[in-house]
Amino acid sequence: MFQGLDYVPLLHARLAEIRALEGLEDVTKRRIFPIVRVRPWFNARSIDRAYEVIEEAIGEGNYGFDLDSTKFDPASERPSMIEFARLFDPDHGYENYYDTVFQGQYRIPVYRGLADPDPQIAFQLEHVARIGRGLIVRVPITSPGAYLAICEQCLELGINNTAFVFDAGWRQDVLEQSGVTVGLVNSLFDITDQFEVSVAASSFPDQFQDMGERASRPIREVEFFDTVRGQVNRGNFTYGDWGSTRSPTEGGFARVRPRIDMADVFNWTFWRSDGEETYEEICQRVVADQLWDGNLDAWGKFLIQSTADQNGTIIKSPVMAAAARVNLHLIAQAHKNDPEGYQTPDTPVGDQF
């Protein structure tokens, strides 16, 4: 499933994350395996529009077809929400969900209802075998459910292209979750170590008031992954995280003070408005900073420079500011194992935007 890849970003089908994926060059897209929590696409009448947008952003590559349960509203009368709700129907082993996965050639199923009282393992694995593209089992470390039974059944049925993603979620105490995650992974490997594993989390902050106008923060999920992998010390691991994002919230970006973020392999750096600065002025601070290398080799950097110059596509909202950060984060993590690092593409970045 993840062989030859360097990074498993766990994303939601929100505008910032979709724009960040769109802005990746093919050289980066070929190094990642996104797992995307699908949701209806804004005011589109059909859920199909969400699939189109996601797959246009990812390109010709496989991705995990997960569902965003925060958008599940069975009482909604909107056509796209009605269609979306059907994907959560557990009848016949989530048949509606698996049929939808089958209809898209790059969609890989993500096991449904892992913690259900009856996880319908036999039914679901029938669907997985019918589709024939393998299976992702996303295991929340706080409620791991029947993941070991699924592992055993996959072995018995010969569903060998199976990957387990141990997700510690969005939390600031992610390093304190290493022990329980090690235990879960070891329990899996005690059965078999032939299945691939990714370990993921997000420690992206939700409070910036005390950070001043410029601050840096370590990406703790990198240390979390290294700790788990080092303590388990067996099996095939691929790094994962949430792409520098947080869990969906009802508040969204509504009251966020303008801020520009950048990412490298180990740190995020934040430039926050003093209360009066616009995105243009913050970006001018960023490009004058000692951290700025002036190399417009990534769409996120191109967007920051364009905003500073007020030329071309510019950042006018928290959504686009987040898109720039997520894009830079994805690039940094995708290429961290590349001895030559990320190489500037031949086509100027940003032309298609």
XYZ file of C-alpha atoms in Angstrom:
353
model
C 0.000 0.000 0.000
C 2.656 2.551 1.078
C 5.659 0.843 -0.534
C 8.078 3.321 -2.056
C 6.241 6.276 -0.500
C 7.505 8.599 2.193
C 4.449 10.183 3.746
C 0.818 9.486 4.657
C -1.007 12.801 5.274
C -4.421 12.508 6.931
C -6.549 15.327 5.552
C -10.108 16.622 5.398
C -11.739 17.719 2.150
C -11.698 21.360 3.215
C -10.816 24.195 0.846
C -7.395 24.937 2.367
C -6.285 21.313 2.167
C -7.635 20.855 -1.358
C -5.853 23.994 -2.572
C -2.653 22.815 -0.878
C -2.887 19.467 -2.694
C -3.618 21.194 -6.000
C -0.467 23.251 -5.560
C 1.809 20.218 -5.279
C 3.971 19.287 -8.238
C 3.705 15.731 -9.563
C 7.127 14.913 -8.129
C 5.670 15.446 -4.651
C 2.313 13.801 -5.330
C 4.168 10.628 -6.293
C 5.759 10.478 -2.819
C 2.607 10.633 -0.701
C -0.486 8.556 0.027
C -3.233 10.938 1.203
C -6.088 9.647 3.319
C -8.936 12.112 2.877
C -12.023 12.499 5.012
C -14.644 13.249 2.382
C -17.477 15.718 2.992
C -20.041 17.436 0.719
C -18.481 20.242 -1.277
C -20.003 23.536 -0.099
C -23.275 24.253 -1.948
C -22.895 21.613 -4.667
C -26.131 19.697 -5.220
C -24.460 16.307 -5.518
C -21.833 14.594 -3.385
C -20.164 13.686 -6.684
C -18.733 17.207 -6.831
C -16.671 16.479 -3.717
C -15.185 13.403 -5.369
C -14.341 15.397 -8.490
C -12.600 18.147 -6.540
C -10.565 15.728 -4.425
C -9.467 13.618 -7.374
C -8.580 16.631 -9.506
C -6.362 17.862 -6.653
C -4.641 14.517 -6.049
C -4.215 13.590 -9.690
C -3.655 10.064 -10.941
C -2.776 8.474 -7.640
C -4.443 6.302 -5.022
C -5.893 7.806 -1.864
C -7.723 6.562 1.182
C -11.450 7.289 0.864
C -12.386 8.134 4.459
C -15.530 9.967 5.669
C -15.825 13.170 7.702
C -18.318 12.218 10.400
C -18.549 15.841 11.613
C -20.566 16.567 8.457
C -22.906 13.601 8.852
C -26.432 14.999 9.262
C -29.147 12.424 8.491
C -31.830 15.053 9.122
C -30.608 17.356 6.343
C -32.786 17.647 3.229
C -29.990 18.912 0.985
C -29.462 16.447 -1.880
C -25.703 16.198 -1.332
C -26.179 15.598 2.404
C -28.742 12.878 1.735
C -26.280 11.161 -0.604
C -23.488 11.605 1.942
C -25.602 10.115 4.741
C -26.071 6.945 2.706
C -22.338 6.282 2.973
C -22.768 5.891 6.742
C -25.505 3.258 6.388
C -24.131 0.046 7.986
C -26.542 -2.267 6.144
C -24.875 -5.244 4.443
C -21.447 -4.283 5.704
C -21.618 -0.615 4.616
C -22.493 -1.672 1.074
C -23.304 1.873 -0.088
C -19.878 3.070 1.014
C -17.982 0.247 -0.690
C -20.001 0.627 -3.892
C -18.957 4.283 -3.988
C -15.316 3.340 -3.442
C -15.539 0.836 -6.304
C -16.803 3.530 -8.699
C -13.559 5.538 -8.516
C -10.421 3.795 -9.746
C -8.068 5.556 -7.312
C -10.231 5.173 -4.186
C -8.943 2.785 -1.522
C -11.448 1.659 1.138
C -10.980 2.691 4.756
C -12.592 0.203 7.135
C -15.928 1.480 8.504
C -17.350 1.202 12.007
C -14.178 -0.155 13.588
C -15.570 0.305 17.116
C -19.152 -0.770 16.303
C -20.608 -3.465 18.587
C -20.785 -5.603 15.440
C -18.032 -4.441 13.040
C -19.313 -6.830 10.305
C -15.818 -8.045 9.487
C -16.859 -10.866 7.142
C -19.276 -8.627 5.204
C -16.810 -5.749 4.890
C -13.903 -7.918 3.816
C -16.129 -9.418 1.116
C -16.483 -5.909 -0.282
C -12.756 -5.290 0.056
C -11.951 -8.498 -1.835
C -14.490 -7.607 -4.539
C -12.929 -4.187 -5.080
C -9.451 -5.687 -5.088
C -7.427 -2.589 -4.189
C -6.490 -3.462 -0.633
C -7.643 -1.946 2.646
C -6.700 0.791 5.080
C -7.619 0.279 8.733
C -7.528 3.654 10.508
C -7.141 2.901 14.211
C -7.904 5.749 16.655
C -5.640 5.048 19.615
C -8.409 6.036 22.044
C -10.881 3.507 20.587
C -8.993 0.868 18.590
C -11.977 -1.452 18.226
C -11.663 -4.726 16.347
C -8.423 -3.995 14.501
C -6.729 -7.220 15.631
C -9.663 -9.369 14.489
C -9.596 -7.582 11.137
C -5.878 -8.313 10.863
C -6.451 -12.016 11.518
C -9.280 -12.208 8.970
C -7.235 -10.394 6.321
C -4.493 -12.984 6.799
C -6.946 -15.859 6.500
C -8.555 -14.434 3.348
C -5.265 -13.461 1.719
C -6.049 -9.730 1.666
C -2.371 -8.909 1.866
C -2.421 -5.327 0.612
C -3.594 -4.037 3.984
C -2.217 -1.074 5.922
C -2.937 -0.004 9.498
C -2.847 3.695 10.364
C -2.594 4.381 14.097
C -4.046 7.848 14.592
C -3.447 9.718 17.833
C -5.666 12.545 16.589
C -5.265 16.259 17.150
C -3.852 16.891 20.616
C -1.167 18.912 22.329
C 0.001 16.000 24.519
C 0.871 13.806 21.550
C 4.231 12.675 22.979
C 2.425 11.309 26.020
C 0.496 8.985 23.695
C 3.623 7.104 22.614
C 3.241 4.310 25.158
C -0.321 3.343 24.274
C 0.492 3.577 20.557
C 3.521 1.307 20.980
C 1.282 -1.227 22.729
C -1.288 -1.173 19.913
C 1.337 -1.568 17.195
C 3.117 -4.361 19.067
C -0.167 -6.235 19.460
C -0.609 -6.080 15.690
C 2.958 -7.213 15.004
C 2.573 -10.097 17.452
C 0.064 -11.467 14.926
C 2.004 -10.451 11.819
C 4.492 -7.807 10.773
C 3.785 -8.221 7.056
C 1.185 -5.437 7.002
C 2.386 -1.882 6.613
C 1.912 0.626 9.413
C 1.695 4.394 9.581
C 1.650 6.356 12.827
C 0.070 9.798 12.696
C -1.085 12.712 14.845
C -1.433 16.481 14.865
C -0.032 18.911 17.400
C -0.772 22.061 15.405
C -1.616 24.790 17.933
C -5.004 26.415 18.337
C -3.830 29.329 20.485
C -1.435 32.013 19.225
C -2.121 34.961 21.539
C 0.980 34.412 23.663
C 3.373 33.774 20.784
C 3.968 37.395 19.840
C 4.398 38.623 16.286
C 6.910 35.894 15.355
C 7.337 32.464 16.926
C 8.406 28.908 16.141
C 7.010 25.635 17.357
C 8.424 22.097 16.958
C 6.360 19.610 14.955
C 5.865 17.153 17.801
C 4.335 14.472 15.605
C 7.782 13.909 14.059
C 9.206 13.040 17.477
C 6.077 11.009 18.250
C 6.581 8.896 15.124
C 10.296 8.412 15.770
C 9.619 7.392 19.380
C 6.997 4.802 18.433
C 9.069 3.372 15.606
C 12.174 3.194 17.787
C 10.413 1.441 20.665
C 8.629 -1.063 18.414
C 11.797 -1.684 16.377
C 10.238 -4.070 13.830
C 7.892 -3.973 10.862
C 7.411 -1.465 8.033
C 6.650 2.105 9.123
C 5.684 5.149 7.062
C 5.495 8.594 8.615
C 2.051 10.202 8.869
C 0.487 13.343 10.279
C -2.482 15.647 9.744
C -0.686 17.966 7.328
C -0.460 20.800 9.914
C -4.243 20.926 10.389
C -6.659 20.594 13.292
C -9.993 18.874 13.791
C -12.985 20.589 12.176
C -14.656 23.156 14.404
C -17.873 25.081 14.030
C -16.060 28.359 14.597
C -13.830 27.934 11.583
C -11.615 30.901 10.729
C -14.135 33.594 11.626
C -12.189 35.483 14.340
C -8.609 34.598 13.513
C -6.153 37.496 13.504
C -4.232 37.512 10.200
C -1.261 35.142 10.342
C 1.215 33.610 7.903
C 2.843 30.267 8.702
C 5.714 28.359 7.151
C 6.858 24.795 7.684
C 10.049 22.794 7.373
C 10.699 19.201 8.407
C 10.916 19.867 12.142
C 9.290 23.250 12.862
C 6.451 25.607 12.089
C 7.136 29.349 12.136
C 4.325 31.852 12.650
C 4.133 35.550 11.785
C 1.062 37.066 13.431
C -0.523 40.467 12.864
C 0.023 43.062 15.553
C -3.674 43.805 15.291
C -3.341 46.323 12.472
C -1.209 44.536 9.869
C -2.812 43.158 6.722
C -1.803 39.940 4.983
C 0.236 42.037 2.560
C 2.225 43.610 5.400
C 2.755 40.310 7.197
C 4.013 38.698 3.995
C 6.416 41.596 3.541
C 7.767 40.774 7.013
C 8.082 37.114 6.047
C 10.082 37.743 2.868
C 12.382 40.118 4.794
C 12.972 37.491 7.493
C 16.287 35.624 7.758
C 14.331 32.367 7.328
C 13.182 33.340 3.837
C 15.483 31.923 1.157
C 13.844 33.667 -1.792
C 13.498 30.386 -3.658
C 9.982 30.245 -5.108
C 10.154 26.487 -5.594
C 6.811 25.750 -3.920
C 3.305 27.090 -4.440
C 3.072 28.121 -0.779
C 6.170 30.304 -1.095
C 4.994 31.660 -4.426
C 1.718 32.685 -2.795
C 3.516 34.467 0.077
C 5.809 36.352 -2.317
C 2.870 37.273 -4.575
C 1.002 38.655 -1.564
C 3.996 40.688 -0.452
C 4.304 42.101 -3.982
C 0.523 42.371 -4.491
C 0.953 40.692 -7.843
C -1.032 37.697 -9.112
C -2.779 35.295 -6.741
C -2.644 36.743 -3.239
C -3.663 35.764 0.284
C -6.795 37.593 1.385
C -8.254 35.182 3.918
C -7.303 32.667 6.632
C -8.270 29.854 4.260
C -5.654 30.831 1.680
C -3.070 31.481 4.401
C -3.701 27.967 5.707
C -3.466 26.566 2.178
C 0.021 28.043 1.803
C 1.164 26.518 5.112
C -0.329 23.088 4.402
C 1.310 23.071 0.968
C 4.737 23.823 2.473
C 4.198 21.239 5.220
C 3.261 18.510 2.723
C 6.334 19.263 0.614
C 8.684 19.259 3.607
C 7.455 15.916 4.951
C 7.221 14.275 1.519
C 10.841 15.064 0.674
C 12.573 14.746 4.037
C 14.039 11.343 3.098
C 15.236 12.573 -0.291
C 19.044 13.110 -0.202
C 18.685 15.892 -2.767
C 15.668 17.447 -1.085
C 12.835 19.066 -2.996
C 13.928 20.096 -6.469
C 12.554 23.186 -8.193
C 10.170 22.069 -10.977
C 10.821 23.029 -14.580
C 7.408 24.699 -14.883
C 7.167 27.955 -12.887
C 5.205 27.349 -9.724
C 1.869 29.113 -9.477
C 1.067 29.629 -13.151
C -2.032 27.429 -12.943
C -3.373 29.409 -9.991
